[in-house]
PDB file of C-alpha atoms in Angstrom:
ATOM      1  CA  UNK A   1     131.069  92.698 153.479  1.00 81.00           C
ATOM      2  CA  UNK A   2     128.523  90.480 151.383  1.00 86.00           C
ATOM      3  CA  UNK A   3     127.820  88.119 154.660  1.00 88.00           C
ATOM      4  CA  UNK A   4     126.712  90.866 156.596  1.00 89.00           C
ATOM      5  CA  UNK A   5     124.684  92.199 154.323  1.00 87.00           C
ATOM      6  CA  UNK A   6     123.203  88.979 153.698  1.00 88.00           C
ATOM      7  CA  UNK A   7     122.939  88.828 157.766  1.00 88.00           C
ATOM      8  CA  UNK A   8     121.637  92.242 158.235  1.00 90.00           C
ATOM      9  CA  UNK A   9     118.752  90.834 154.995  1.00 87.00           C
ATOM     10  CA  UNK A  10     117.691  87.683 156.842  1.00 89.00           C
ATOM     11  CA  UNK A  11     117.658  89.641 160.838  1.00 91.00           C
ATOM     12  CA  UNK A  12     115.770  92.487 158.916  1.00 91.00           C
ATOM     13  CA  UNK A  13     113.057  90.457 156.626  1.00 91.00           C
ATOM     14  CA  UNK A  14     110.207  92.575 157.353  1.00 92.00           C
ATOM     15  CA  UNK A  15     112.042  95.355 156.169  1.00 92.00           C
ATOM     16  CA  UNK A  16     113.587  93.975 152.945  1.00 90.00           C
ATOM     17  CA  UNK A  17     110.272  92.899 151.526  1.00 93.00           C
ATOM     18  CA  UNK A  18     108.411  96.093 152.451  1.00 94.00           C
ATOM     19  CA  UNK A  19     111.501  98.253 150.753  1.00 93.00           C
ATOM     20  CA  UNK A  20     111.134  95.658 147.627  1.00 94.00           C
ATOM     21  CA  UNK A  21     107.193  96.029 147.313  1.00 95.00           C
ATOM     22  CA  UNK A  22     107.763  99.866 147.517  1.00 95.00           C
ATOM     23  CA  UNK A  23     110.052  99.709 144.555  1.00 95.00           C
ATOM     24  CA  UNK A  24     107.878  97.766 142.999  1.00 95.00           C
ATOM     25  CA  UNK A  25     105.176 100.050 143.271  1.00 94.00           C
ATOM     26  CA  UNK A  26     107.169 103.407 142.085  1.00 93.00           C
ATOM     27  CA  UNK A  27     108.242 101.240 139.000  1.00 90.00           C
ATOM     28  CA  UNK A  28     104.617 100.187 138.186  1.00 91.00           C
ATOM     29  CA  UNK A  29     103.524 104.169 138.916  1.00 90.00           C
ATOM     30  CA  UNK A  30     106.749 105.871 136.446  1.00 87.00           C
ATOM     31  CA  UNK A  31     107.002 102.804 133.549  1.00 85.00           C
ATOM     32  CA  UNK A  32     104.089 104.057 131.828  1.00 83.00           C
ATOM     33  CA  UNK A  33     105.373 107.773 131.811  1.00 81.00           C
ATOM     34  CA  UNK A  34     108.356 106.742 130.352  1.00 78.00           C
ATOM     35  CA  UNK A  35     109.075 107.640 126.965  1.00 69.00           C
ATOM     36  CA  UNK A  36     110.755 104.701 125.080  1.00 64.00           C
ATOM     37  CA  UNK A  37     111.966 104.405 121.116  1.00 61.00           C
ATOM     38  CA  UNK A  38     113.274 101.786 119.422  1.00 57.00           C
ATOM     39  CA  UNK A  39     116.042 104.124 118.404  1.00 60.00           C
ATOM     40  CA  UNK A  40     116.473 106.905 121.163  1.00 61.00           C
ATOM     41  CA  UNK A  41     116.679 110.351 119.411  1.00 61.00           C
ATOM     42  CA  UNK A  42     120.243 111.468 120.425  1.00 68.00           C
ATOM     43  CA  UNK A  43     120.947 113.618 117.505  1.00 74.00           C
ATOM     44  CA  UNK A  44     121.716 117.397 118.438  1.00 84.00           C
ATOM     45  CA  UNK A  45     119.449 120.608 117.554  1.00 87.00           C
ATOM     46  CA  UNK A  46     119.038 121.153 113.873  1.00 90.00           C
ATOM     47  CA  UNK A  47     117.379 122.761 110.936  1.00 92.00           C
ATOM     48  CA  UNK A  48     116.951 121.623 107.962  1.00 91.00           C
ATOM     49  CA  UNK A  49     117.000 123.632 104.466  1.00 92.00           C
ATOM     50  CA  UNK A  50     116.054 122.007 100.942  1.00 91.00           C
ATOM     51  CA  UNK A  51     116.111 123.263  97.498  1.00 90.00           C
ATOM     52  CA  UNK A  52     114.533 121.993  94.536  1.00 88.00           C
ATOM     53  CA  UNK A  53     116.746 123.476  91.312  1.00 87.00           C
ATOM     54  CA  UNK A  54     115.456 121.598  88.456  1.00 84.00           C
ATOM     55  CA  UNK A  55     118.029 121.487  85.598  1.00 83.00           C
ATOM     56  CA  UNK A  56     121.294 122.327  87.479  1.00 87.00           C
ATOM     57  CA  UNK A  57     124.163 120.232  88.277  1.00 89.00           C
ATOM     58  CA  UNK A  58     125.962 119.703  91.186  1.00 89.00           C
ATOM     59  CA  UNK A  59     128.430 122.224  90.344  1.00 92.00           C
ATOM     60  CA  UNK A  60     125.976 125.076  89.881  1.00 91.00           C
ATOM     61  CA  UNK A  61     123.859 123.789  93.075  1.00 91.00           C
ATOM     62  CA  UNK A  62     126.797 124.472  94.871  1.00 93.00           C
ATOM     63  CA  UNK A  63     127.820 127.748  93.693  1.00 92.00           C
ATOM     64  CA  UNK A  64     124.146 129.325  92.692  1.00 92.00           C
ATOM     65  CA  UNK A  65     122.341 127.821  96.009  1.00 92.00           C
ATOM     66  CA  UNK A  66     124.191 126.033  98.438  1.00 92.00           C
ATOM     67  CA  UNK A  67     127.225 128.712  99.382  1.00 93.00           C
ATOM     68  CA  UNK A  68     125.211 132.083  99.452  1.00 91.00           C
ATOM     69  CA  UNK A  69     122.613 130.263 101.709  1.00 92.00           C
ATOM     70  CA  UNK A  70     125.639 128.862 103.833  1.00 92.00           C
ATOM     71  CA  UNK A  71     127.692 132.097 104.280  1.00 90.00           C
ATOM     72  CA  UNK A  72     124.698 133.710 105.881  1.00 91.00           C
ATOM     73  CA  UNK A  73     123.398 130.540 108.066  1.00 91.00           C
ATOM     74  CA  UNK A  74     127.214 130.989 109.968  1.00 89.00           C
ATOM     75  CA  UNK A  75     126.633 134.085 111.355  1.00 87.00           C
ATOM     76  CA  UNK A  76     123.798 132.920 113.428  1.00 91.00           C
ATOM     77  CA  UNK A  77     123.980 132.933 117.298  1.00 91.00           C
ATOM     78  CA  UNK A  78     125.025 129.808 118.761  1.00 90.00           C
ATOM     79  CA  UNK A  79     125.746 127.829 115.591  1.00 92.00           C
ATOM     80  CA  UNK A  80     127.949 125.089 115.953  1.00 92.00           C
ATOM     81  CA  UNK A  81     128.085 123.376 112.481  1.00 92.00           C
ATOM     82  CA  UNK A  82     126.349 124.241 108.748  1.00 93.00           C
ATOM     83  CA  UNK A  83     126.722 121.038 106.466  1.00 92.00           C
ATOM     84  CA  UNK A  84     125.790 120.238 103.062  1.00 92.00           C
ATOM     85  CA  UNK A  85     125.166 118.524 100.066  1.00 91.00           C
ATOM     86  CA  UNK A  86     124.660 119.504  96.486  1.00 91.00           C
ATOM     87  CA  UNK A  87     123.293 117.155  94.350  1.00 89.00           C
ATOM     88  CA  UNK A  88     122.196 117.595  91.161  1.00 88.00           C
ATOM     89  CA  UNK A  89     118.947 119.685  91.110  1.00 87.00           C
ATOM     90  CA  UNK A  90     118.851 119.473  94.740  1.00 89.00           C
ATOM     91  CA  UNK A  91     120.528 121.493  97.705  1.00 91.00           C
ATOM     92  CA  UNK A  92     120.526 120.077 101.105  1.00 92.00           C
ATOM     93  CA  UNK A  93     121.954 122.286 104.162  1.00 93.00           C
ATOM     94  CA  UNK A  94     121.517 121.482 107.922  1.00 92.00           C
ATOM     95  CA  UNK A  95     122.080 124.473 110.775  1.00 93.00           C
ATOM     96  CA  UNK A  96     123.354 122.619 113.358  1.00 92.00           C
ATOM     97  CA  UNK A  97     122.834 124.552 117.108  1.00 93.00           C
ATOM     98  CA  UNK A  98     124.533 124.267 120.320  1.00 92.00           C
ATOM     99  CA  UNK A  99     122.841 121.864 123.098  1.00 90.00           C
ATOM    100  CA  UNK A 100     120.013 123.643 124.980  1.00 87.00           C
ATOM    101  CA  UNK A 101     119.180 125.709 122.395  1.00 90.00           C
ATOM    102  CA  UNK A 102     115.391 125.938 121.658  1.00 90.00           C
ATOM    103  CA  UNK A 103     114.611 124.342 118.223  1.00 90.00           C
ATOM    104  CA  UNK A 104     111.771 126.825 117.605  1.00 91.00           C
ATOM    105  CA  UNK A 105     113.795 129.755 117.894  1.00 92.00           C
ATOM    106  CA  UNK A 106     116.288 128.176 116.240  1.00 92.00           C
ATOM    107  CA  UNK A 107     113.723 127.849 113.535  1.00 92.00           C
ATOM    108  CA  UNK A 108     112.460 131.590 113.630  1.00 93.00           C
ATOM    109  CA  UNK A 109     116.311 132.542 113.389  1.00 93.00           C
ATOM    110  CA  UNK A 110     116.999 130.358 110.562  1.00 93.00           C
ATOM    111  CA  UNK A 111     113.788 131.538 108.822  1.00 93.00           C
ATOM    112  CA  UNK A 112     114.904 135.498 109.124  1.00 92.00           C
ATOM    113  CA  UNK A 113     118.030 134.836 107.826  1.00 91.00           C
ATOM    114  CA  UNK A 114     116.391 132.737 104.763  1.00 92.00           C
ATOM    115  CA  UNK A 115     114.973 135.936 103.766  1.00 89.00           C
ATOM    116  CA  UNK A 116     118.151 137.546 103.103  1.00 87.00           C
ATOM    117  CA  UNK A 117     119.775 135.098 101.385  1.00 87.00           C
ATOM    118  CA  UNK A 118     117.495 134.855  99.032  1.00 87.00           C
ATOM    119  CA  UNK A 119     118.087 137.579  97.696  1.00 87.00           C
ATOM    120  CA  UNK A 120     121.432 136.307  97.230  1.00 88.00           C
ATOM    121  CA  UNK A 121     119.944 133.240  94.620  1.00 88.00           C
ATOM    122  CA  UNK A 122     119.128 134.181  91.261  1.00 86.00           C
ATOM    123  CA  UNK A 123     115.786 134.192  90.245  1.00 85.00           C
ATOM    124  CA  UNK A 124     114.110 131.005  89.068  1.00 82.00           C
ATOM    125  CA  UNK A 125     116.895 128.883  90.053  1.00 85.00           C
ATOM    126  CA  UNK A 126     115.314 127.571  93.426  1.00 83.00           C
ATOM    127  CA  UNK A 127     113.393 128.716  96.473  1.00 87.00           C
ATOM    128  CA  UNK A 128     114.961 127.624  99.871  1.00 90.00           C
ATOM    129  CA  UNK A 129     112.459 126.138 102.219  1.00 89.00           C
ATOM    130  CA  UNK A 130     112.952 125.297 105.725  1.00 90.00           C
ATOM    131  CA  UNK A 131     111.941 121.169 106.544  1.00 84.00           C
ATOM    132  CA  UNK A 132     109.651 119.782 108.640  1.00 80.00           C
ATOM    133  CA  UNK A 133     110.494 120.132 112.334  1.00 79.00           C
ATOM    134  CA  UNK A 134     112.180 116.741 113.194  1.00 68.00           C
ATOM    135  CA  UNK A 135     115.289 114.747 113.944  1.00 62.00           C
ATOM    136  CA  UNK A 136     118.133 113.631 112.195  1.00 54.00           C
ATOM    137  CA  UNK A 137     116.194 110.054 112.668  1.00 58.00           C
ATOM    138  CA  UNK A 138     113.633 111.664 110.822  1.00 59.00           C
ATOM    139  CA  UNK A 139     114.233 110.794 107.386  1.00 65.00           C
ATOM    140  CA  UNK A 140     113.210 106.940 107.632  1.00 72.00           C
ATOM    141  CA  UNK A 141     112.526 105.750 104.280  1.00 78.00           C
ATOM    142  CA  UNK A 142     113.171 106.151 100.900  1.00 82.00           C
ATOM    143  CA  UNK A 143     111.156 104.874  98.233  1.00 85.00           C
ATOM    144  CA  UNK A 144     110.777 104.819  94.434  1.00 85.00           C
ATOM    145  CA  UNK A 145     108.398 104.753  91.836  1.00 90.00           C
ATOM    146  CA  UNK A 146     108.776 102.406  88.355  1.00 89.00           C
ATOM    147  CA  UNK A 147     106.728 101.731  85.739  1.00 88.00           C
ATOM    148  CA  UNK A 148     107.357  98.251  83.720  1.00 90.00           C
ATOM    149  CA  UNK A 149     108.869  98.348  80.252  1.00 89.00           C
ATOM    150  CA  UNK A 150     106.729  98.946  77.433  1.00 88.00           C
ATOM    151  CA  UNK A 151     103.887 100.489  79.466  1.00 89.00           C
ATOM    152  CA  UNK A 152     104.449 103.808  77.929  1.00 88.00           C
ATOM    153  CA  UNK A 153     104.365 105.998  81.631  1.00 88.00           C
ATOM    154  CA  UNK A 154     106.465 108.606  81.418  1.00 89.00           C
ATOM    155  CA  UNK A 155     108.504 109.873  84.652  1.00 87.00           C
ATOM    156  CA  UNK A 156     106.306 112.931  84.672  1.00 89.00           C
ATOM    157  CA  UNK A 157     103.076 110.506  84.958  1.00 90.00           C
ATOM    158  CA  UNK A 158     104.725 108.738  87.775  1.00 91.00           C
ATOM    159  CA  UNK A 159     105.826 112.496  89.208  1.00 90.00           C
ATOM    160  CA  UNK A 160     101.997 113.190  89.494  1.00 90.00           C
ATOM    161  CA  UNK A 161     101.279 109.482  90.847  1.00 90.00           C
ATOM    162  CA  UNK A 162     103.526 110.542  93.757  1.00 90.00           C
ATOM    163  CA  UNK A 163     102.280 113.772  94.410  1.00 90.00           C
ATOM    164  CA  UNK A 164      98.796 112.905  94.603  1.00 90.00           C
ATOM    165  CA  UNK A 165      98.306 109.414  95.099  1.00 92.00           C
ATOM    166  CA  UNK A 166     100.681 107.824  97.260  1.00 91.00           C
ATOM    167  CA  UNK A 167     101.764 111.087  98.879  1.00 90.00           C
ATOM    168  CA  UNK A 168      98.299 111.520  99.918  1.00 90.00           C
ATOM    169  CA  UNK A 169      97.711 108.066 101.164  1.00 92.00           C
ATOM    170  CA  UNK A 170     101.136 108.092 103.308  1.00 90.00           C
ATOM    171  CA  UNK A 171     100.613 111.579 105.231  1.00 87.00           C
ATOM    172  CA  UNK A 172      97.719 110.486 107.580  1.00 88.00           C
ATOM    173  CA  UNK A 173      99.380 107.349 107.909  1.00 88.00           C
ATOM    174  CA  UNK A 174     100.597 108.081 112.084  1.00 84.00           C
ATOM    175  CA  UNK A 175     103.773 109.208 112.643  1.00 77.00           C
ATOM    176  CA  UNK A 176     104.401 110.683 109.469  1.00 80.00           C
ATOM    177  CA  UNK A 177     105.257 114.418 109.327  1.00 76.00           C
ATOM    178  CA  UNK A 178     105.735 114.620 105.731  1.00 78.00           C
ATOM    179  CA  UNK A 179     106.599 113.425 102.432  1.00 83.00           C
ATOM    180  CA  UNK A 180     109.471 114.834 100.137  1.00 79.00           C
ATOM    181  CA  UNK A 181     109.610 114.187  96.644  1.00 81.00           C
ATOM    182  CA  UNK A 182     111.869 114.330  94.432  1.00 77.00           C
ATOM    183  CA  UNK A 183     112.994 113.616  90.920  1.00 78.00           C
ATOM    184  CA  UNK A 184     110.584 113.335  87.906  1.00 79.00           C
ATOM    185  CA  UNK A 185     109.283 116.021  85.810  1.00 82.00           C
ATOM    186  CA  UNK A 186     106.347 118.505  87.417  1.00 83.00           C
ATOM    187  CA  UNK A 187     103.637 118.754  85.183  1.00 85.00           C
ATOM    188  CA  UNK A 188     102.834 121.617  84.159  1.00 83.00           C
ATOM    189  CA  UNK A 189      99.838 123.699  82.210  1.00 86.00           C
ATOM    190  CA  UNK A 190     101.404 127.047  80.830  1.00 85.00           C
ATOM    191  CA  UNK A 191      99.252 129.626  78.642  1.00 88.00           C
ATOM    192  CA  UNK A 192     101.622 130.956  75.746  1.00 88.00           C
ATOM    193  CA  UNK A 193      99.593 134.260  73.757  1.00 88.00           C
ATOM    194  CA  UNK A 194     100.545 134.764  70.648  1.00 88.00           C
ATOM    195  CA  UNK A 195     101.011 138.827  71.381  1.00 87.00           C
ATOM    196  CA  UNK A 196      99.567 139.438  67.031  1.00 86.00           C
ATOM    197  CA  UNK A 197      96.180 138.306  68.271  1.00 86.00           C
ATOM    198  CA  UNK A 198      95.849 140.055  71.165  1.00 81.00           C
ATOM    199  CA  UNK A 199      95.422 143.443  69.426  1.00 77.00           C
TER     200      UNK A 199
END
């Protein structure tokens, strides 16, 4: 079998080296179109769902946050998997949707259905909000902030160094859809009236 093909190859020269400058050609035409990643996304159609709860444990994440917001994310049309994590302060929950499925709509249904569960959450314990439209390879790097002992910065001074230094700095930076933080303390300016001196 291999001799006559390397019989037909040497009878047929002409032929071989026009059919291997053609191929050739169609890879130097398509390599340029195609899309290549150091790490190919294969990860499956999801939607991401994060809540900041200041204050609360794991347990209370869980119970206050994460479940109501679950129970209501399963009755979506073709939902394959809901997963989470409660942390403490934090509620993480990813909608996972059948292959094919269009991640925008996906994203409109989830974003419906957010409504009405949270109506479910208590007030001031958290407000769901959906993340940033990418892939499970999304989330790249984590990174924290410390200052050295003795240099009297608080974690609510390196809070606001994240949210409007570095944060700011990293966002153009290409590639980079956004920034989550987490952890610290918010500042916060809040007005308290003293209601005998009002009148």
């Amino acid at each position: 079998m291999l001799n006559n093909l390397i019989d037909w190859s040497v009878k047929n020269r002409l032929l071989v080296v026009l059919a291997l400058v053609g191929m050739i050609a169609a890879a130097a035409l398509y390599i340029p179109k195609l899309n290549l990643d150091a790490f190919p996304d294969v990860t499956n159609i999801q939607v991401s769902i994060n809540t900041e709860a200041p204050g609360l444990a794991s347990e209370e994440v869980e119970q206050l946050i994460t479940f109501p917001i679950e129970a209501v994310m399963y009755a979506l049309p073709d939902v394959e998997e809901v997963r989470s994590i409660s942390k403490t302060g934090l509620s993480g929950i990813t909608v996972v949707f059948k292959e094919g499925t269009d991640i925008y709509f996906a994203r409109q249904l989830v974003f419906e259905r957010l409504q009405s569960a949270k109506e479910l959450i208590p007030d001031g314990v958290g407000t769901p909000e959906i993340g940033p439209n990418t892939s499970g390879l999304g989330q790249v790097y984590q990174y924290y902030l410390r200052a050295e002992k003795g240099s009297g910065i608080d974690i609510m001074a390196l809070r606001s160094l994240n949210d409007w230094v570095v944060k700011l700095i990293l966002m153009p930076v290409d590639g980079i859809t956004d920034v989550l933080s987490f952890g610290g303390q918010v500042k916060q300016y809040q007005v308290n009236l003293n209601p005998s001196r009002l009148l």
